[in-house]
């Protein structure tokens, strides 16, 4: 909200300047084709900034910059800034959100077939879980976590195991892990890197704490989740306003020069 407010303020200032330039163009009798080309370029650069900052559309912003890049020696400073901004946009990592989402979905399906660790035993014979949890997504996750703490514990000694968690408890454990992975998918789509990483960390914690990490299939899921955690969910976007400011200064100086020439005449 704060970012949008700042962008709206900045856009308002730029729009006022461009509106003034267009008004001057319409009033000037000696306006030539170059003036309109400059105004068009200024408009395209403004759109490029909006496309990048408000929509995060790197390719769209780059396309608008290239369209505004007119072959005019007088605009060399502006073209230099455009070239720098295009290079910065080219360096922005591309995020394959569809691919990452599907990869997380695949791990959910693989988790369903993983075996639990043989070191897990039942702490209490009776379970307080009688009905599946209801409520918001976050409340379900919170309750799953509390129930798991009460139901299972990792044995730290070498005594023979006699009792494992019940099928119902195992079902809730798997459902908890599934919900956490779904949360990471939502964070991916909403471009929330901190929540994305935290969700995968929680999934890894459950896998390492409750599943048989000696098995190859479990190690494979853990390795894949660790790899997905490194994905750029929301890459940092560059500032591409320098070309817009350079062109605005050029246009302003051009009209100022005309006014002075008119006054001298």
Coordinates of N, CA and C in Angstrom, one line a residue, residues 24-169:
X24 N 1.8 22.7 -24.2 CA 2.7 23.6 -24.9 C 2.8 23.2 -26.4
X25 N 2.9 22.0 -26.6 CA 2.9 21.5 -28.0 C 1.7 21.9 -28.8
X26 N 0.6 21.8 -28.2 CA -0.7 22.1 -28.9 C -0.8 23.6 -29.2
X27 N -0.1 24.5 -28.3 CA -0.2 25.9 -28.4 C 0.9 26.5 -29.3
X28 N 2.0 25.7 -29.5 CA 3.1 26.2 -30.3 C 2.7 26.1 -31.8
X29 N 2.8 27.2 -32.5 CA 2.6 27.2 -33.9 C 3.7 26.5 -34.7
X30 N 4.9 26.6 -34.2 CA 6.0 26.1 -34.9 C 6.4 24.7 -34.5
X31 N 5.4 24.0 -33.9 CA 5.7 22.6 -33.5 C 6.0 21.7 -34.7
X32 N 7.1 21.0 -34.6 CA 7.4 20.1 -35.7 C 7.2 18.6 -35.3
X33 N 7.5 17.7 -36.2 CA 7.3 16.3 -36.0 C 8.1 15.8 -34.8
X34 N 9.3 16.4 -34.7 CA 10.2 15.9 -33.6 C 9.6 16.1 -32.2
X35 N 8.9 17.2 -32.0 CA 8.2 17.4 -30.7 C 7.2 16.3 -30.4
X36 N 6.4 16.0 -31.4 CA 5.5 14.9 -31.1 C 6.2 13.6 -30.9
X37 N 7.3 13.3 -31.6 CA 8.0 12.1 -31.4 C 8.6 12.0 -29.9
X38 N 9.1 13.2 -29.5 CA 9.6 13.3 -28.1 C 8.5 13.0 -27.1
X39 N 7.3 13.6 -27.3 CA 6.2 13.4 -26.4 C 5.7 12.0 -26.4
X40 N 5.7 11.3 -27.6 CA 5.4 9.9 -27.7 C 6.4 9.0 -26.9
X41 N 7.7 9.3 -27.0 CA 8.7 8.6 -26.3 C 8.5 8.8 -24.8
X42 N 8.2 10.0 -24.4 CA 8.0 10.2 -22.9 C 6.8 9.4 -22.4
X43 N 5.8 9.3 -23.2 CA 4.6 8.5 -22.9 C 5.0 7.0 -22.7
X44 N 5.8 6.5 -23.7 CA 6.2 5.1 -23.7 C 7.0 4.8 -22.5
X45 N 7.9 5.7 -22.1 CA 8.8 5.5 -21.0 C 8.0 5.5 -19.7
X46 N 7.0 6.4 -19.6 CA 6.1 6.4 -18.5 C 5.4 5.1 -18.3
X47 N 4.9 4.5 -19.4 CA 4.2 3.2 -19.4 C 5.1 2.1 -19.0
X48 N 6.4 2.2 -19.4 CA 7.4 1.2 -19.1 C 7.6 1.1 -17.6
X49 N 7.7 2.3 -16.9 CA 7.8 2.4 -15.5 C 6.6 1.8 -14.7
X50 N 5.4 2.2 -15.2 CA 4.2 1.7 -14.6 C 4.1 0.2 -14.7
X51 N 4.4 -0.3 -15.9 CA 4.3 -1.8 -16.2 C 5.3 -2.6 -15.3
X52 N 6.4 -2.0 -15.0 CA 7.4 -2.7 -14.2 C 7.1 -2.6 -12.7
X53 N 6.8 -1.4 -12.2 CA 6.6 -1.3 -10.8 C 5.2 -1.7 -10.3
X54 N 4.2 -1.6 -11.1 CA 2.9 -2.0 -10.6 C 2.5 -3.4 -11.0
X55 N 3.0 -3.9 -12.1 CA 2.7 -5.2 -12.6 C 3.8 -6.2 -12.5
X56 N 5.0 -5.7 -12.3 CA 6.2 -6.6 -12.3 C 6.5 -7.3 -13.7
X57 N 6.0 -6.6 -14.7 CA 6.1 -7.2 -16.1 C 7.5 -6.8 -16.7
X58 N 8.5 -7.6 -16.5 CA 9.8 -7.2 -17.0 C 9.9 -7.2 -18.5
X59 N 9.3 -8.2 -19.2 CA 9.3 -8.3 -20.6 C 8.6 -7.1 -21.3
X60 N 7.4 -6.8 -20.7 CA 6.6 -5.7 -21.2 C 7.3 -4.4 -21.1
X61 N 7.9 -4.1 -19.9 CA 8.7 -2.9 -19.7 C 9.8 -2.8 -20.7
X62 N 10.5 -3.9 -20.9 CA 11.7 -3.9 -21.9 C 11.2 -3.5 -23.3
X63 N 10.1 -4.1 -23.7 CA 9.5 -3.9 -25.0 C 9.2 -2.4 -25.2
X64 N 8.6 -1.8 -24.2 CA 8.3 -0.3 -24.2 C 9.5 0.5 -24.3
X65 N 10.6 0.1 -23.6 CA 11.8 0.9 -23.6 C 12.4 0.8 -25.0
X66 N 12.4 -0.3 -25.6 CA 12.9 -0.5 -27.0 C 12.1 0.4 -28.0
X67 N 10.8 0.4 -27.8 CA 10.0 1.2 -28.7 C 10.3 2.7 -28.6
X68 N 10.6 3.1 -27.4 CA 10.8 4.5 -27.1 C 12.2 5.0 -27.5
X69 N 13.1 4.0 -27.8 CA 14.5 4.3 -28.1 C 14.6 4.8 -29.6
X70 N 14.5 6.1 -29.8 CA 14.5 6.7 -31.1 C 15.9 7.0 -31.6
X71 N 16.2 6.8 -32.8 CA 17.5 7.0 -33.4 C 17.7 8.5 -33.7
X72 N 18.0 9.2 -32.6 CA 18.2 10.7 -32.7 C 19.4 11.1 -32.0
X73 N 20.4 11.7 -32.7 CA 21.7 12.1 -32.0 C 21.4 13.0 -30.8
X74 N 20.4 13.8 -30.9 CA 20.2 14.8 -29.8 C 19.7 14.1 -28.5
X75 N 19.2 12.8 -28.7 CA 18.7 12.1 -27.5 C 19.7 11.1 -27.0
X76 N 21.0 11.3 -27.4 CA 22.0 10.3 -26.9 C 22.0 10.1 -25.4
X77 N 22.0 11.1 -24.6 CA 21.9 10.8 -23.1 C 20.7 10.0 -22.7
X78 N 19.6 10.2 -23.4 CA 18.4 9.4 -23.1 C 18.6 8.0 -23.5
X79 N 19.2 7.8 -24.7 CA 19.4 6.4 -25.2 C 20.4 5.7 -24.4
X80 N 21.4 6.4 -23.8 CA 22.3 5.8 -22.9 C 21.7 5.2 -21.7
X81 N 20.7 6.0 -21.2 CA 20.0 5.5 -20.0 C 19.1 4.3 -20.3
X82 N 18.5 4.4 -21.5 CA 17.6 3.3 -21.9 C 18.5 2.0 -22.1
X83 N 19.7 2.1 -22.7 CA 20.5 1.0 -22.8 C 20.9 0.4 -21.5
X84 N 21.2 1.2 -20.5 CA 21.5 0.7 -19.2 C 20.3 0.0 -18.5
X85 N 19.2 0.6 -18.7 CA 18.0 0.0 -18.1 C 17.6 -1.3 -18.8
X86 N 17.8 -1.4 -20.1 CA 17.5 -2.7 -20.8 C 18.5 -3.8 -20.2
X87 N 19.7 -3.4 -20.0 CA 20.7 -4.4 -19.5 C 20.3 -4.8 -18.1
X88 N 19.8 -3.9 -17.3 CA 19.4 -4.2 -15.9 C 18.2 -5.1 -16.0
X89 N 17.2 -4.9 -16.9 CA 16.1 -5.8 -17.0 C 16.5 -7.2 -17.5
X90 N 17.4 -7.2 -18.4 CA 17.9 -8.5 -18.9 C 18.5 -9.4 -17.8
X91 N 19.0 -8.7 -16.8 CA 19.7 -9.4 -15.7 C 18.7 -9.9 -14.6
X92 N 17.5 -9.5 -14.7 CA 16.5 -9.9 -13.7 C 16.2 -11.4 -13.9
X93 N 16.3 -12.2 -12.9 CA 16.0 -13.7 -13.1 C 14.6 -13.9 -13.5
X94 N 14.3 -14.8 -14.4 CA 13.0 -15.2 -14.8 C 12.4 -16.2 -13.8
X95 N 11.2 -16.0 -13.3 CA 10.6 -16.9 -12.4 C 9.6 -17.8 -13.1
X96 N 9.9 -19.0 -13.1 CA 8.9 -20.0 -13.7 C 8.0 -20.5 -12.6
X97 N 7.0 -19.6 -12.3 CA 6.1 -19.9 -11.2 C 5.2 -21.2 -11.5
X98 N 4.9 -21.4 -12.8 CA 4.1 -22.6 -13.1 C 4.9 -23.8 -12.8
X99 N 6.2 -23.8 -13.3 CA 7.1 -25.0 -13.0 C 7.3 -25.2 -11.6
X100 N 7.5 -24.2 -10.8 CA 7.8 -24.4 -9.4 C 6.5 -24.9 -8.7
X101 N 5.4 -24.3 -9.1 CA 4.1 -24.8 -8.5 C 3.9 -26.3 -8.7
X102 N 4.1 -26.7 -10.0 CA 3.9 -28.1 -10.3 C 4.9 -29.0 -9.6
X103 N 6.1 -28.5 -9.4 CA 7.2 -29.3 -8.7 C 6.8 -29.5 -7.3
X104 N 6.2 -28.4 -6.6 CA 5.7 -28.6 -5.3 C 4.6 -29.6 -5.2
X105 N 3.7 -29.5 -6.2 CA 2.6 -30.4 -6.3 C 3.1 -31.9 -6.4
X106 N 4.1 -32.1 -7.2 CA 4.7 -33.4 -7.3 C 5.2 -33.9 -6.0
X107 N 5.8 -33.0 -5.2 CA 6.4 -33.5 -3.9 C 5.3 -33.9 -3.0
X108 N 4.1 -33.2 -3.1 CA 3.0 -33.6 -2.2 C 2.6 -35.0 -2.5
X109 N 2.5 -35.3 -3.8 CA 2.1 -36.7 -4.2 C 3.2 -37.7 -3.7
X110 N 4.4 -37.4 -3.8 CA 5.5 -38.3 -3.4 C 5.5 -38.5 -1.9
X111 N 5.2 -37.4 -1.1 CA 5.1 -37.6 0.3 C 4.1 -38.6 0.8
X112 N 3.0 -38.7 0.0 CA 1.9 -39.6 0.4 C 2.4 -41.0 0.4
X113 N 3.5 -41.4 -0.3 CA 4.0 -42.7 -0.3 C 5.2 -43.0 0.6
X114 N 5.7 -41.9 1.3 CA 6.9 -42.1 2.1 C 6.5 -42.9 3.4
X115 N 7.5 -43.6 3.9 CA 7.4 -44.3 5.1 C 7.8 -43.5 6.3
X116 N 7.1 -43.6 7.4 CA 7.5 -42.9 8.6 C 8.7 -43.5 9.3
X117 N 9.4 -42.8 10.1 CA 10.5 -43.3 10.8 C 10.1 -44.3 11.8
X118 N 11.0 -45.4 11.9 CA 10.7 -46.4 12.9 C 11.0 -46.0 14.3
X119 N 11.5 -44.8 14.5 CA 11.9 -44.4 15.8 C 10.7 -43.6 16.5
X120 N 9.6 -43.5 15.8 CA 8.4 -42.8 16.4 C 7.6 -43.7 17.1
X121 N 7.2 -43.4 18.3 CA 6.3 -44.2 19.1 C 5.1 -43.3 19.6
X122 N 4.1 -44.0 20.0 CA 2.9 -43.3 20.5 C 3.1 -42.9 22.0
X123 N 2.9 -41.7 22.2 CA 3.0 -41.1 23.6 C 1.8 -41.5 24.4
X124 N 0.6 -41.3 23.8 CA -0.6 -41.6 24.6 C -1.4 -42.6 23.8
X125 N -2.1 -43.5 24.5 CA -2.9 -44.5 23.8 C -4.2 -43.9 23.3
X126 N -4.7 -42.9 24.0 CA -6.0 -42.3 23.5 C -5.6 -41.0 22.9
X127 N -6.3 -40.7 21.8 CA -6.1 -39.4 21.1 C -7.2 -38.5 21.3
X128 N -6.9 -37.2 21.4 CA -7.9 -36.2 21.6 C -8.6 -35.8 20.3
X129 N -8.0 -36.3 19.2 CA -8.6 -35.9 17.9 C -9.7 -36.9 17.5
X130 N -10.9 -36.4 17.4 CA -12.0 -37.2 17.1 C -12.6 -36.8 15.8
X131 N -12.6 -35.5 15.5 CA -13.1 -35.0 14.2 C -12.0 -34.2 13.5
X132 N -12.0 -34.2 12.2 CA -11.0 -33.4 11.4 C -11.1 -31.9 11.8
X133 N -10.0 -31.2 11.9 CA -10.1 -29.8 12.3 C -10.8 -29.0 11.2
X134 N -11.5 -27.9 11.7 CA -12.2 -27.0 10.8 C -11.7 -25.6 11.1
X135 N -12.1 -24.7 10.2 CA -11.7 -23.3 10.4 C -10.8 -22.8 9.3
X136 N -10.1 -21.7 9.5 CA -9.3 -21.1 8.5 C -8.1 -22.0 8.2
X137 N -7.4 -21.7 7.1 CA -6.2 -22.5 6.8 C -5.2 -22.4 7.9
X138 N -4.9 -21.2 8.4 CA -3.9 -21.1 9.4 C -4.2 -21.8 10.7
X139 N -5.5 -21.7 11.1 CA -6.0 -22.4 12.3 C -5.8 -23.9 12.2
X140 N -6.1 -24.4 11.0 CA -5.9 -25.9 10.8 C -4.5 -26.3 11.0
X141 N -3.6 -25.5 10.4 CA -2.1 -25.8 10.5 C -1.7 -25.7 12.0
X142 N -2.2 -24.7 12.7 CA -1.8 -24.5 14.1 C -2.3 -25.7 14.9
X143 N -3.5 -26.2 14.7 CA -4.0 -27.3 15.5 C -3.3 -28.6 15.1
X144 N -3.0 -28.8 13.9 CA -2.2 -29.9 13.5 C -0.9 -30.0 14.3
X145 N -0.2 -28.8 14.3 CA 1.0 -28.8 15.0 C 0.9 -29.1 16.5
X146 N -0.1 -28.6 17.2 CA -0.3 -28.9 18.6 C -0.6 -30.4 18.8
X147 N -1.5 -30.9 17.9 CA -1.8 -32.3 18.1 C -0.6 -33.2 17.9
X148 N 0.2 -32.9 16.9 CA 1.4 -33.7 16.7 C 2.3 -33.7 17.8
X149 N 2.5 -32.6 18.5 CA 3.3 -32.5 19.7 C 2.8 -33.4 20.8
X150 N 1.5 -33.5 20.9 CA 1.0 -34.4 22.0 C 1.0 -35.8 21.6
X151 N 1.0 -36.2 20.3 CA 0.8 -37.6 19.9 C 2.1 -38.3 19.8
X152 N 3.1 -37.7 19.2 CA 4.3 -38.5 18.9 C 5.6 -37.9 19.5
X153 N 6.6 -38.7 19.7 CA 7.8 -38.3 20.2 C 8.9 -39.1 19.6
X154 N 10.1 -38.6 19.4 CA 11.2 -39.4 18.9 C 12.0 -40.1 20.1
X155 N 12.1 -41.4 20.0 CA 12.8 -42.1 21.0 C 14.3 -41.9 20.9
X156 N 14.9 -41.5 22.0 CA 16.3 -41.2 22.1 C 17.2 -42.3 22.6
X157 N 16.6 -43.5 22.9 CA 17.4 -44.6 23.4 C 17.2 -45.9 22.5
X158 N 17.8 -46.9 22.9 CA 17.9 -48.1 22.0 C 16.9 -49.2 22.5
X159 N 15.9 -48.9 23.2 CA 14.9 -49.9 23.6 C 14.1 -50.3 22.4
X160 N 13.7 -51.6 22.5 CA 12.8 -52.1 21.4 C 11.5 -51.4 21.3
X161 N 11.1 -51.1 20.1 CA 9.8 -50.4 19.9 C 8.7 -51.4 19.9
X162 N 7.6 -51.0 20.6 CA 6.5 -51.9 20.6 C 5.2 -51.3 20.0
X163 N 5.2 -50.0 20.0 CA 4.0 -49.3 19.5 C 4.3 -48.2 18.6
X164 N 3.7 -48.1 17.5 CA 3.9 -46.9 16.6 C 2.6 -46.0 16.7
X165 N 2.7 -44.9 16.0 CA 1.5 -44.1 16.0 C 0.4 -44.8 15.3
X166 N -0.8 -44.5 15.6 CA -2.0 -45.1 15.0 C -2.2 -44.6 13.6
X167 N -3.0 -45.3 12.8 CA -3.2 -44.9 11.4 C -3.9 -43.5 11.4
X168 N -4.7 -43.2 12.4 CA -5.4 -41.9 12.4 C -4.4 -40.8 12.6
X169 N -3.4 -41.0 13.5 CA -2.4 -40.0 13.8 C -1.5 -39.9 12.6

